Coordinates of C-alpha atoms in Angstrom, one line a residue:
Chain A
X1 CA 3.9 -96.7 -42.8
X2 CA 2.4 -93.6 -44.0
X3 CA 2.8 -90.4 -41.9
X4 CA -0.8 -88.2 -41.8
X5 CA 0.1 -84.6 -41.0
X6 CA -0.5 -84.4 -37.5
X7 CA 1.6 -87.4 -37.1
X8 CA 4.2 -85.5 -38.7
X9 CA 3.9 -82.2 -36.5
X10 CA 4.6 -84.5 -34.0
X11 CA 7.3 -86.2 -34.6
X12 CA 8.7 -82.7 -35.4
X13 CA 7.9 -81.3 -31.5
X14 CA 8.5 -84.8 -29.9
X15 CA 9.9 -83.1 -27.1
X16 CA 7.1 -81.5 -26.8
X17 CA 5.2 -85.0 -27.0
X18 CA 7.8 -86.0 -24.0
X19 CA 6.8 -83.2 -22.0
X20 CA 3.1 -83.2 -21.9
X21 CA 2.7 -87.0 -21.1
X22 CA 5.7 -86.5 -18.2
X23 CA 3.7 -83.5 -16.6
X24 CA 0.6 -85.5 -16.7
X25 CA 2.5 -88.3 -15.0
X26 CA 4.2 -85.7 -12.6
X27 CA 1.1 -84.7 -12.0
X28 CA -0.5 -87.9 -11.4
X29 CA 2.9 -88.6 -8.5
X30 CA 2.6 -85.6 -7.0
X31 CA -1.4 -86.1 -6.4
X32 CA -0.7 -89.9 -5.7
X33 CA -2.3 -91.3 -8.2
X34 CA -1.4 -94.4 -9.6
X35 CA -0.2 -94.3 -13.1
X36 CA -1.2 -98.0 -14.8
X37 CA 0.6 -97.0 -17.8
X38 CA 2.1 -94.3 -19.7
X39 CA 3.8 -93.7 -23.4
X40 CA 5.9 -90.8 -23.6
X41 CA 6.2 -90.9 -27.7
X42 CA 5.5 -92.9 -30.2
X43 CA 4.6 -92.4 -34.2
X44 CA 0.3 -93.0 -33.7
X45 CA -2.7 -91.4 -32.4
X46 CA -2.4 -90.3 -29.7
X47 CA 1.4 -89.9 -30.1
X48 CA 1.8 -90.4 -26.2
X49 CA -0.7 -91.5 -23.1
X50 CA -0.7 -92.2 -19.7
X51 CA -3.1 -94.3 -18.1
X52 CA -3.7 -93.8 -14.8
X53 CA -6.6 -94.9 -12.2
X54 CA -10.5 -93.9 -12.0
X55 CA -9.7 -90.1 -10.1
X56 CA -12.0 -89.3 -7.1
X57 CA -11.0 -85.5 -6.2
X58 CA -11.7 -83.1 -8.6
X59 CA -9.3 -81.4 -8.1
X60 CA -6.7 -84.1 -8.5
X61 CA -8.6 -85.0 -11.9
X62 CA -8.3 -81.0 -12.7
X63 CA -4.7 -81.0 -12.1
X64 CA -3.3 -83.9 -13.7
X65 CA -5.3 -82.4 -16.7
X66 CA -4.5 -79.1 -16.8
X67 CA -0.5 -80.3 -15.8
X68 CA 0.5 -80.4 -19.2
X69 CA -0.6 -76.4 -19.9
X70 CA 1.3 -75.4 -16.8
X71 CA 4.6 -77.5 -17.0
X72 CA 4.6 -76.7 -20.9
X73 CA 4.1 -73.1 -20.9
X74 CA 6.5 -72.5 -18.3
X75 CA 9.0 -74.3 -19.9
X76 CA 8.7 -73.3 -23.3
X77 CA 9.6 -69.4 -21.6
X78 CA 12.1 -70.6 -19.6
X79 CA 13.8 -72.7 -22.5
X80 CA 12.8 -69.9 -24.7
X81 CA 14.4 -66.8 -23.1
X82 CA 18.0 -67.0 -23.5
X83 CA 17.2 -66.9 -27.5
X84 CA 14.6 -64.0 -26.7
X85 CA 17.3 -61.5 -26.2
X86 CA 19.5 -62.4 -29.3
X87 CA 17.4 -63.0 -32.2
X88 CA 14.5 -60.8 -30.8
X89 CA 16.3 -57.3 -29.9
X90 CA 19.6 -57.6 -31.8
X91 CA 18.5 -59.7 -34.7
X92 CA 21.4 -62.0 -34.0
X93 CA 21.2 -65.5 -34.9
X94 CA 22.9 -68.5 -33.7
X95 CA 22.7 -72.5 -34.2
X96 CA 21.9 -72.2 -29.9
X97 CA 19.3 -69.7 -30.2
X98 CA 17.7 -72.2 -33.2
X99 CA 17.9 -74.8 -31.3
X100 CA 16.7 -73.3 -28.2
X101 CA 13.9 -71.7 -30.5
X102 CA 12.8 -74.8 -31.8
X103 CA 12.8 -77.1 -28.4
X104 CA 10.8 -74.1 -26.4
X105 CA 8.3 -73.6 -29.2
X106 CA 7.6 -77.2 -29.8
X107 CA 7.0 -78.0 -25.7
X108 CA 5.1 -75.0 -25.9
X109 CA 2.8 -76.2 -29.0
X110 CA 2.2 -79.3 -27.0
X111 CA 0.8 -77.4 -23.7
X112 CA -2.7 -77.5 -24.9
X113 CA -5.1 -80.3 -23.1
X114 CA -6.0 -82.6 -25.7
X115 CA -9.7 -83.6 -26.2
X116 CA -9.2 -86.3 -24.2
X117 CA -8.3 -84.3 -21.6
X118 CA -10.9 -82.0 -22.3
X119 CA -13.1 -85.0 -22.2
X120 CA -12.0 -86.7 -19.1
X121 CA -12.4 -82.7 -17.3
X122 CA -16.1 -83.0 -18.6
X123 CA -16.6 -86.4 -17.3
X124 CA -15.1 -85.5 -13.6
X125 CA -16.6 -82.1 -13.7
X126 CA -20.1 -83.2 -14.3
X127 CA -20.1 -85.9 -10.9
X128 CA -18.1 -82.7 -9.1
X129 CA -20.8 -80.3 -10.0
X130 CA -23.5 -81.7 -8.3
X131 CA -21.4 -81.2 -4.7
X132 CA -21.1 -77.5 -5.4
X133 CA -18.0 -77.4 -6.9
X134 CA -16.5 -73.9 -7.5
X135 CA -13.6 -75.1 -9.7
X136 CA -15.9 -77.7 -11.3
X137 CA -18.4 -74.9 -12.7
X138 CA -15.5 -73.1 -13.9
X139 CA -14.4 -76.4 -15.7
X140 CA -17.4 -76.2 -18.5
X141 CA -16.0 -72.8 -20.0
X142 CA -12.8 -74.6 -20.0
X143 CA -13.6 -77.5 -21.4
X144 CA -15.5 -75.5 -24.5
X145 CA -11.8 -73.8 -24.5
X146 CA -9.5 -77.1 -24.6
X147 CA -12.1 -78.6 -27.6
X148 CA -11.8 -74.8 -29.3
X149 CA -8.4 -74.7 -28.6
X150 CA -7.9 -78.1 -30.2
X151 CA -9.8 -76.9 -33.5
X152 CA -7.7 -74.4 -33.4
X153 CA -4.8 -76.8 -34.1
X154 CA -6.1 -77.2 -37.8
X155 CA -5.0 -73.6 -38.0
X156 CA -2.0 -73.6 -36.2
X157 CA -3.2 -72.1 -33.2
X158 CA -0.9 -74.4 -31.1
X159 CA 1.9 -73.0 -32.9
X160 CA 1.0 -69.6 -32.8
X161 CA 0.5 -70.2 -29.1
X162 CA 4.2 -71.3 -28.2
X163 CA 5.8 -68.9 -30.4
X164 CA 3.3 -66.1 -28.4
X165 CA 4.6 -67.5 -25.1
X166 CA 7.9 -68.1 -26.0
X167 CA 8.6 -64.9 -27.9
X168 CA 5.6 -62.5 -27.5
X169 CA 5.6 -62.5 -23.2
X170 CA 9.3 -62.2 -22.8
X171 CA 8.9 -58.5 -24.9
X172 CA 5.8 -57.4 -22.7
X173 CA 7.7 -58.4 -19.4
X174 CA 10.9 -56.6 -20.4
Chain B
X1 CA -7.9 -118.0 -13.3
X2 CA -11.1 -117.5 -13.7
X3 CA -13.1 -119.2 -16.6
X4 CA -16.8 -118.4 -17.9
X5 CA -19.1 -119.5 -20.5
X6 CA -20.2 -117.6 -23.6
X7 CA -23.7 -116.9 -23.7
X8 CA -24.1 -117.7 -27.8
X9 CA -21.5 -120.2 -28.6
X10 CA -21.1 -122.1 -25.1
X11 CA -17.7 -122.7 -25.2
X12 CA -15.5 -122.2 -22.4
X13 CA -12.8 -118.8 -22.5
X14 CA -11.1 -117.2 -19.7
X15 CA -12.9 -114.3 -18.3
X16 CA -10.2 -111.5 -19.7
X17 CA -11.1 -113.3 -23.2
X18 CA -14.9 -112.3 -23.0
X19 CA -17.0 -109.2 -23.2
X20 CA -20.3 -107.9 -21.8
X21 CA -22.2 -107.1 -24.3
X22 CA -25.9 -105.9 -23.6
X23 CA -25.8 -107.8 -20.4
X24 CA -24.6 -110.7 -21.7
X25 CA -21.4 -112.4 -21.5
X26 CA -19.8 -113.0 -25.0
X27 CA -16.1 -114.5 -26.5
X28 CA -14.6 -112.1 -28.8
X29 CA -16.2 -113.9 -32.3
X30 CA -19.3 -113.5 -30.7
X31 CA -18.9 -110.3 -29.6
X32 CA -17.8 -109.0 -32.5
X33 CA -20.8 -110.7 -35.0
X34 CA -23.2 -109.4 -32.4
X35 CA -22.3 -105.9 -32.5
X36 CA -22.2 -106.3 -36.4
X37 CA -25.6 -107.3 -36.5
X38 CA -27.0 -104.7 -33.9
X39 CA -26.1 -101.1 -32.9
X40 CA -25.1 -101.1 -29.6
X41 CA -24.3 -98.3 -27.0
X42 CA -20.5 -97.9 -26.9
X43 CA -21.2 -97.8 -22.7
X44 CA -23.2 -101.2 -23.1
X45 CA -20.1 -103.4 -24.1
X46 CA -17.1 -103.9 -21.5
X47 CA -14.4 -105.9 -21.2
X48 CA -14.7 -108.5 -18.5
X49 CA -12.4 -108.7 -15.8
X50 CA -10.5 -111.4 -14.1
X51 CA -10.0 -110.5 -10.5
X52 CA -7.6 -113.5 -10.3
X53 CA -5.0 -112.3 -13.3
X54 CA -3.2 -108.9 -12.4
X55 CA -3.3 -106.5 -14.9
X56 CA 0.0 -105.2 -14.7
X57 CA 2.5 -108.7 -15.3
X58 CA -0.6 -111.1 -16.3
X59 CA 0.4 -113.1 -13.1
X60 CA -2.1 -115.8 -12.0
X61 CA -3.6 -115.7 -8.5
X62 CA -5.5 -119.2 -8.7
X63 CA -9.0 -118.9 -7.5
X64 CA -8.2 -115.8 -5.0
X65 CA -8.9 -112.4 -5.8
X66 CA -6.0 -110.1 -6.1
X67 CA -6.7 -106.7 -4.0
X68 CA -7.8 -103.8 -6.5
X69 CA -6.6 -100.5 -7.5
X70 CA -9.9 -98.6 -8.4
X71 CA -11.7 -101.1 -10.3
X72 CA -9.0 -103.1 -11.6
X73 CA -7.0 -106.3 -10.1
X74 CA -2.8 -105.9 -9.2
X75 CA -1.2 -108.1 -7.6
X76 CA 1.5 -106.5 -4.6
X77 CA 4.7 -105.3 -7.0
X78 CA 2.9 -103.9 -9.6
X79 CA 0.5 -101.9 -7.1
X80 CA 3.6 -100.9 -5.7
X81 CA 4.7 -100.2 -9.5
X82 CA 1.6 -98.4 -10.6
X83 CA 1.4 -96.3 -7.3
X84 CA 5.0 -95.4 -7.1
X85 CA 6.5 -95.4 -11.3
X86 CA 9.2 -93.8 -11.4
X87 CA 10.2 -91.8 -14.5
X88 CA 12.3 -93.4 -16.7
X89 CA 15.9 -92.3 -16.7
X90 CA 16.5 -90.9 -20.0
X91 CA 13.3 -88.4 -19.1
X92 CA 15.1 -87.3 -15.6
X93 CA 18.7 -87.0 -17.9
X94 CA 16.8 -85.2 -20.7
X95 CA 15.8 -82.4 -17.8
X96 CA 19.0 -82.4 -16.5
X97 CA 20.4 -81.7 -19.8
X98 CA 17.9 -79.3 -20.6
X99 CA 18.3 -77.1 -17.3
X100 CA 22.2 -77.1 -18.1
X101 CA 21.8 -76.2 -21.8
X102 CA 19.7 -73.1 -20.5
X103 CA 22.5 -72.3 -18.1
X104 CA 24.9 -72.5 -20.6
X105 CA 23.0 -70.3 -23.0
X106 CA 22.4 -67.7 -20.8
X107 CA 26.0 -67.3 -19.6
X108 CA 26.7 -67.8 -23.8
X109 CA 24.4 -65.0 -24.5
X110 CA 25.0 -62.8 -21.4
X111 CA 26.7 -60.1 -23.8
X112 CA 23.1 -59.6 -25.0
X113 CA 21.4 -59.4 -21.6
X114 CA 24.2 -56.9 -21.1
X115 CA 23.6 -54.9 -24.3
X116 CA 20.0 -54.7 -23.6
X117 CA 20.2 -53.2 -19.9
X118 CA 22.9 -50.5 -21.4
X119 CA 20.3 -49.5 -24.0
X120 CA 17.6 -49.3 -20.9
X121 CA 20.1 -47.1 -18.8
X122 CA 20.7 -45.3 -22.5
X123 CA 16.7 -44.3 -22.5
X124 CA 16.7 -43.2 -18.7
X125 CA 19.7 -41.0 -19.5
X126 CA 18.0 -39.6 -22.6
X127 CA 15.5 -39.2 -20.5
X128 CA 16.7 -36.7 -18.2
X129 CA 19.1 -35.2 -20.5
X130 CA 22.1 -36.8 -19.6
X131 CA 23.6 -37.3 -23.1
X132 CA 27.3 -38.1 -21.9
X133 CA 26.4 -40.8 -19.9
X134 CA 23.6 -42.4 -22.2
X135 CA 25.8 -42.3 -25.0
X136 CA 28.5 -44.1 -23.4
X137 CA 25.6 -47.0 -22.4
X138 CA 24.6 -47.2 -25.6
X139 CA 28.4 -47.6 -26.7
X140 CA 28.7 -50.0 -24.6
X141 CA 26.0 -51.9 -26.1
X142 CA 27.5 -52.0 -29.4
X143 CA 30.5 -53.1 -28.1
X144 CA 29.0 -55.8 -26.5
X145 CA 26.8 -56.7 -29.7
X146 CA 29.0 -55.6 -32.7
X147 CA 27.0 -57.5 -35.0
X148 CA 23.9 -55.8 -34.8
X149 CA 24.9 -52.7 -37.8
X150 CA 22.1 -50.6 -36.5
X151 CA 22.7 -50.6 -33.1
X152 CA 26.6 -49.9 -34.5
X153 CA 25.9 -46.8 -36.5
X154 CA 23.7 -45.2 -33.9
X155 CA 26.9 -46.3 -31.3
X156 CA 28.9 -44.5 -34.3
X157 CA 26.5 -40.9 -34.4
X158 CA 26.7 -41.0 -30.3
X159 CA 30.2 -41.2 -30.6
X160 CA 30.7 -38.4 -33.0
X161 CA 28.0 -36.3 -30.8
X162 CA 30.7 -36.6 -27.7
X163 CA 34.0 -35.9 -29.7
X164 CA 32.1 -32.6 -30.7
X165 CA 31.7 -31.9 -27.1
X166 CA 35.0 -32.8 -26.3
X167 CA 36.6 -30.1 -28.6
X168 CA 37.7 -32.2 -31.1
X169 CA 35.6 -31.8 -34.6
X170 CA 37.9 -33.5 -36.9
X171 CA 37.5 -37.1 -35.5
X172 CA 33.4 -36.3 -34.9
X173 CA 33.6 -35.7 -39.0
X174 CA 34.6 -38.6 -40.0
X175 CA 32.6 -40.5 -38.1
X176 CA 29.9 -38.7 -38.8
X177 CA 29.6 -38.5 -42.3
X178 CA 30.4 -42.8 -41.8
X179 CA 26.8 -42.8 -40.6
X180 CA 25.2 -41.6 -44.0
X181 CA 22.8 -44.0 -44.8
X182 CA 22.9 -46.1 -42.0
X183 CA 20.4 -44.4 -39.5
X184 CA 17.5 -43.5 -40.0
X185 CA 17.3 -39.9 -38.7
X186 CA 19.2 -38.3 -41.4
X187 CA 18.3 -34.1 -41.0
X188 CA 19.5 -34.7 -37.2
X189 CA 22.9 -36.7 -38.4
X190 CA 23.5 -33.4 -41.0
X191 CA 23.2 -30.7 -38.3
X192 CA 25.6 -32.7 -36.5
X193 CA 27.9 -33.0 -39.4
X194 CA 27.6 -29.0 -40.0
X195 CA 28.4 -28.3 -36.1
X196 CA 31.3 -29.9 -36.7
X197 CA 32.3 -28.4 -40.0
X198 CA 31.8 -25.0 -37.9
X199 CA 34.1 -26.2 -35.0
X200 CA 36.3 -27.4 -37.6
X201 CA 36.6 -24.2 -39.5
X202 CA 36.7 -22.2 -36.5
X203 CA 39.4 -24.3 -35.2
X204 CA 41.7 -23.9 -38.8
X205 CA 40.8 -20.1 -38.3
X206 CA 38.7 -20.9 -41.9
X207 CA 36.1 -17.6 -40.7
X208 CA 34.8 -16.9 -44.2
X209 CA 33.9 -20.7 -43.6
X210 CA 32.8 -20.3 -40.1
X211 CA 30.5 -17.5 -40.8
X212 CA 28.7 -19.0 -44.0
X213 CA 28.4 -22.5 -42.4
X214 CA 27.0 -20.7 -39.1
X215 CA 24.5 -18.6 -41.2
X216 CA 23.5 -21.7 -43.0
X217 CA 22.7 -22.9 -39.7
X218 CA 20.6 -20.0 -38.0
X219 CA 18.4 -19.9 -41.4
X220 CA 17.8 -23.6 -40.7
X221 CA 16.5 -22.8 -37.3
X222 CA 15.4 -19.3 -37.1
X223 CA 14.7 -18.0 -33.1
X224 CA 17.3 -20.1 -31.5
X225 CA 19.7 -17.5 -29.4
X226 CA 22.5 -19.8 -29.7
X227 CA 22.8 -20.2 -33.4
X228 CA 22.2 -16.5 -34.0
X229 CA 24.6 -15.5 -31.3
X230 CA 27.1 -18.4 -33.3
X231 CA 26.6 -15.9 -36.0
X232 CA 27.7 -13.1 -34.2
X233 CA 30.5 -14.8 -33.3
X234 CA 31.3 -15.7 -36.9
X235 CA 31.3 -11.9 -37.8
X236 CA 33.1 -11.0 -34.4
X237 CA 36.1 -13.5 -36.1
X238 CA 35.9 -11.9 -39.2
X239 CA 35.9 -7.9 -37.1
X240 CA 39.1 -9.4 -35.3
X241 CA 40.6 -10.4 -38.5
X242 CA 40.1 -8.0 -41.0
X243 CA 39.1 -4.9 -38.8
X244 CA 36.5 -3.7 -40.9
X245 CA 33.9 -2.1 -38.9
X246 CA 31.1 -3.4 -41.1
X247 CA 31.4 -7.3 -39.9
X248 CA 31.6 -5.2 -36.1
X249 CA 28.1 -3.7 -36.9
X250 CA 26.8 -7.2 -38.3
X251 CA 28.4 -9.1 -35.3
X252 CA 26.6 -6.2 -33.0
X253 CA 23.1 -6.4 -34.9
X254 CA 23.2 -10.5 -34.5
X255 CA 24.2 -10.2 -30.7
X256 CA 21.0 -7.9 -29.6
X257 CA 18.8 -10.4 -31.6
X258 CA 20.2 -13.4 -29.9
X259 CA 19.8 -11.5 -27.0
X260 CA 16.4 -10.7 -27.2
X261 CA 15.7 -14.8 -28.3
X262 CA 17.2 -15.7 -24.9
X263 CA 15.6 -13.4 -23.0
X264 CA 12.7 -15.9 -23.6
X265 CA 13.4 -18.3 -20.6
X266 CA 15.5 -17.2 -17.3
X267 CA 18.2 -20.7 -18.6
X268 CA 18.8 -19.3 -21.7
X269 CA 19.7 -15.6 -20.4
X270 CA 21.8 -17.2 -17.9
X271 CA 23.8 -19.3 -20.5
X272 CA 24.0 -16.4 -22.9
X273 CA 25.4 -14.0 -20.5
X274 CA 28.7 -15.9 -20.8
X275 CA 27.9 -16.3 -24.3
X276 CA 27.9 -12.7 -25.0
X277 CA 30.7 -11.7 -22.8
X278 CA 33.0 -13.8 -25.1
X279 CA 31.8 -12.2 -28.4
X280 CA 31.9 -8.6 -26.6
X281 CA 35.3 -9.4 -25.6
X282 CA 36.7 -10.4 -29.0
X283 CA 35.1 -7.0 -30.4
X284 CA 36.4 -5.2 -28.3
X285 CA 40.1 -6.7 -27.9
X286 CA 40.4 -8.6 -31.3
X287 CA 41.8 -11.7 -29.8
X288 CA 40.4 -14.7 -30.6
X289 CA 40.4 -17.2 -28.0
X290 CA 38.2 -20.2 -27.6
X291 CA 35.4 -20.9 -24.4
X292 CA 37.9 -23.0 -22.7
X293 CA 40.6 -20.7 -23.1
X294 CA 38.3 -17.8 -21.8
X295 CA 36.8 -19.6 -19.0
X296 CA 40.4 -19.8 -17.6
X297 CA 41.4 -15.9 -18.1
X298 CA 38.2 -14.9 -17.0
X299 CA 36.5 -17.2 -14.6
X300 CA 34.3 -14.5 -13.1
X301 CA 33.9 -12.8 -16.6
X302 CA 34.7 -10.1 -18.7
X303 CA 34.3 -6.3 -18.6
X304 CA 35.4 -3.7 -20.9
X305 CA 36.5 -1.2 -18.9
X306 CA 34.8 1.3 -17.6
X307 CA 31.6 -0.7 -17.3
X308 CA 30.0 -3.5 -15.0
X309 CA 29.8 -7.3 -15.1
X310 CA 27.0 -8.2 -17.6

């Protein structure tokens, strides 16, 4: 088996992998939708899916989306933030604060939409849009975003994005 | 189970075997030779449903359709399944583990969340020009984060800037001049380190000392009333000493200018009222005795006789 790069960024932020495919799921429970099948990591493309039934509401179908940005972001500060302090202010570094580093980044990495779910945004937006949807008009900018965002990746905007979250807001908050 | 018939080859294949291909209803051989011959829309081939076989377990409902979830046939446990999964249990320990590792490493790193308000409560003391208090916060954070060597020799200059203040030079020294090359704001570390060289020399009754550190001083910063009036002082130890009227003259000559700097703000004439007092009184009675000392014989000043309170 030969391991293509992206493969091998994610095998190196699996948790992050975990994360985004259990918020979708979450996601998916908390807006009862049923969930026909779900992968939370394995080595492929994609590294982890969850398969879940044809969504009516939009904004059920926005949600279980846009889950994975939320959940992941949130926890990438909050896993983040007792290394913030150490290595951050006082330059002090410790295997914890690594580790902590390196677990909150890579969820963080893995908090962008993929084009799938950019895709499958498009697809529900465009039926909501014709009932007058608000949130569904606000969708198309969004969806241009996830797809940019997800070009972006080539450059390692993903990265840049979870060390920003997880290291740059902690310093504007405090 | 459901059987059909493909459309090219006629053979019989269960329905989840076949495909739709351009309207048509195709085994996979066919299928896959047809769309090899002819480009077809991606949304013009589907996969053909059996509404008898459950997606979920492959179970077999006969000839009767299972009920459907969206599109798609379940039988009862996995609808149950599919509307109800629950997440595995080594996700839901993962979190667990995750939330406590978090908890853990903020009580293992409180020190720093500790360090980091004292050097908060150090910049709102600095602020208002409360050194004492935002010197001991930022102290305290270096105690709290001893590793951090910056954040150690600053501790180490604050500490030396409160021994001068509490009267005792000799231990400010030395850890002054430990600070060399550590911060970065060296010309304010060296006026610290000759404040206390002049406390030092005043204290060992070194005057030659006292004077020519405390005129290096006042050249340093010309117009500030309480260097030139420490230059008076320096000659009003020298008149006390040696008696020669010329340091007297000197000592007189760098009182009026000091006086005349502090007559610049109402704060500074009130300081150097005592200030002047002290000098006057160590002219006039050749005793040298320190603030403290004077404070206590004279806590509502000093007069030469014959005259008023300044």
């Amino acid at each position: 088996m030969m391991l293509i790069p992206g493969q091998l960024v994610s095998l190196a932020t699996f948790p992050g992998v975990i994360v985004h495919e259990a918020a979708h799921m979450w996601f998916c429970k908390l807006r009862n939708v049923a969930v026909l099948d779900v992968c939370f990591f394995r080595i492929g493309n994609p590294a982890g899916y969850v398969v879940h039934e044809e969504i009516k509401a939009f904004n059920t179908a926005f949600l279980v989306s846009l889950g994975p940005f939320i959940i992941n972001s949130l926890l990438c500060i909050f896993i983040c933030f007792p290394a913030f302090l150490p290595m951050r202010v006082f330059g002090v570094a410790s295997i914890l604060s690594y580790f902590l580093l390196w677990l909150g980044i890579s969820i963080g990495m893995n908090a962008f939409p993929s084009s799938g779910d950019g895709y499958a945004l498009y697809q529900n937006a465009k039926k909501a849009v014709s009932s007058g949807s608000i949130l569904a008009i606000l969708s198309f900018p969004l969806v241009l975003l996830i797809y940019l965002a997800n070009i972006g990746r080539i450059f390692w905007l993903d990265y840049l994005y979870g060390a920003a979250i997880g290291l740059g807001l902690p310093a504007l908050l405090l | 189970m459901r059987k059909v018939i493909c459309e090219k080859c006629e053979g019989e294949f269960q329905t989840n075997e076949t495909l739709k291909v351009d309207q048509k209803i195709l085994c996979g051989v066919c299928a896959e030779s047809v769309l090899a011959e002819k480009k077809i829309p991606v949304d013009h081939v589907q996969r053909q449903i059996d509404p008898t076989i459950c997606i979920g377990c492959g179970m077999d409902n006969g000839d009767t359709d299972l009920a459907k979830l969206g599109q798609l046939p379940v039988c009862p446990a996995c609808n149950k399944l599919f509307k109800n999964r629950p997440f595995p249990t080594w996700i839901k320990t993962a979190l667990v583990g995750i939330v406590l590792l978090v908890v853990f490493a903020l009580f293992w790193n409180s020190r720093f969340i500790r360090a980091y308000y004292d050097i908060r409560r150090f910049n709102a003391a600095m602020e208002v020009g409360d050194f004492e208090r935002g010197a001991a916060y930022f102290i305290s954070a270096s105690q709290r984060v001893p590793e951090n060597a910056g954040i150690h020799a600053y501790a180490t200059f604050y500490k030396g800037l409160l021994l001068i203040n509490q009267d005792k030079p000799a231990e400010a020294l030395k850890l002054l001049q430990s600070c060399r090359g550590r911060i970065q704001n060296e010309s304010d570390l060296e006026d610290s380190i000759l404040r206390a060289q002049i406390a030092i020399a005043f204290d060992n009754t070194d005057y030659d000392e006292f004077l020519q550190l405390s005129i290096q001083m006042d050249q340093k910063y010309k117009g500030d009333p309480i260097l030139t009036g420490q230059v008076a002082s320096a000659y009003a130890c020298k008149y006390a000493q040696t008696q020669d009227e010329q340091y007297r003259i000197m000592s007189m000559d760098a009182l009026d200018r000091a006086r005349t700097l502090a007559n610049s703000t109402p704060e500074l004439k009130e300081y150097f009222v005592e200030y002047e007092q002290r000098i006057l009184h160590r002219l006039h009675t050749k005793e040298i005795i320190d603030r403290n000392e004077f404070i206590k014989r004279y806590p509502n000043g000093w007069i030469k006789e014959g005259e008023e309170v300044l």
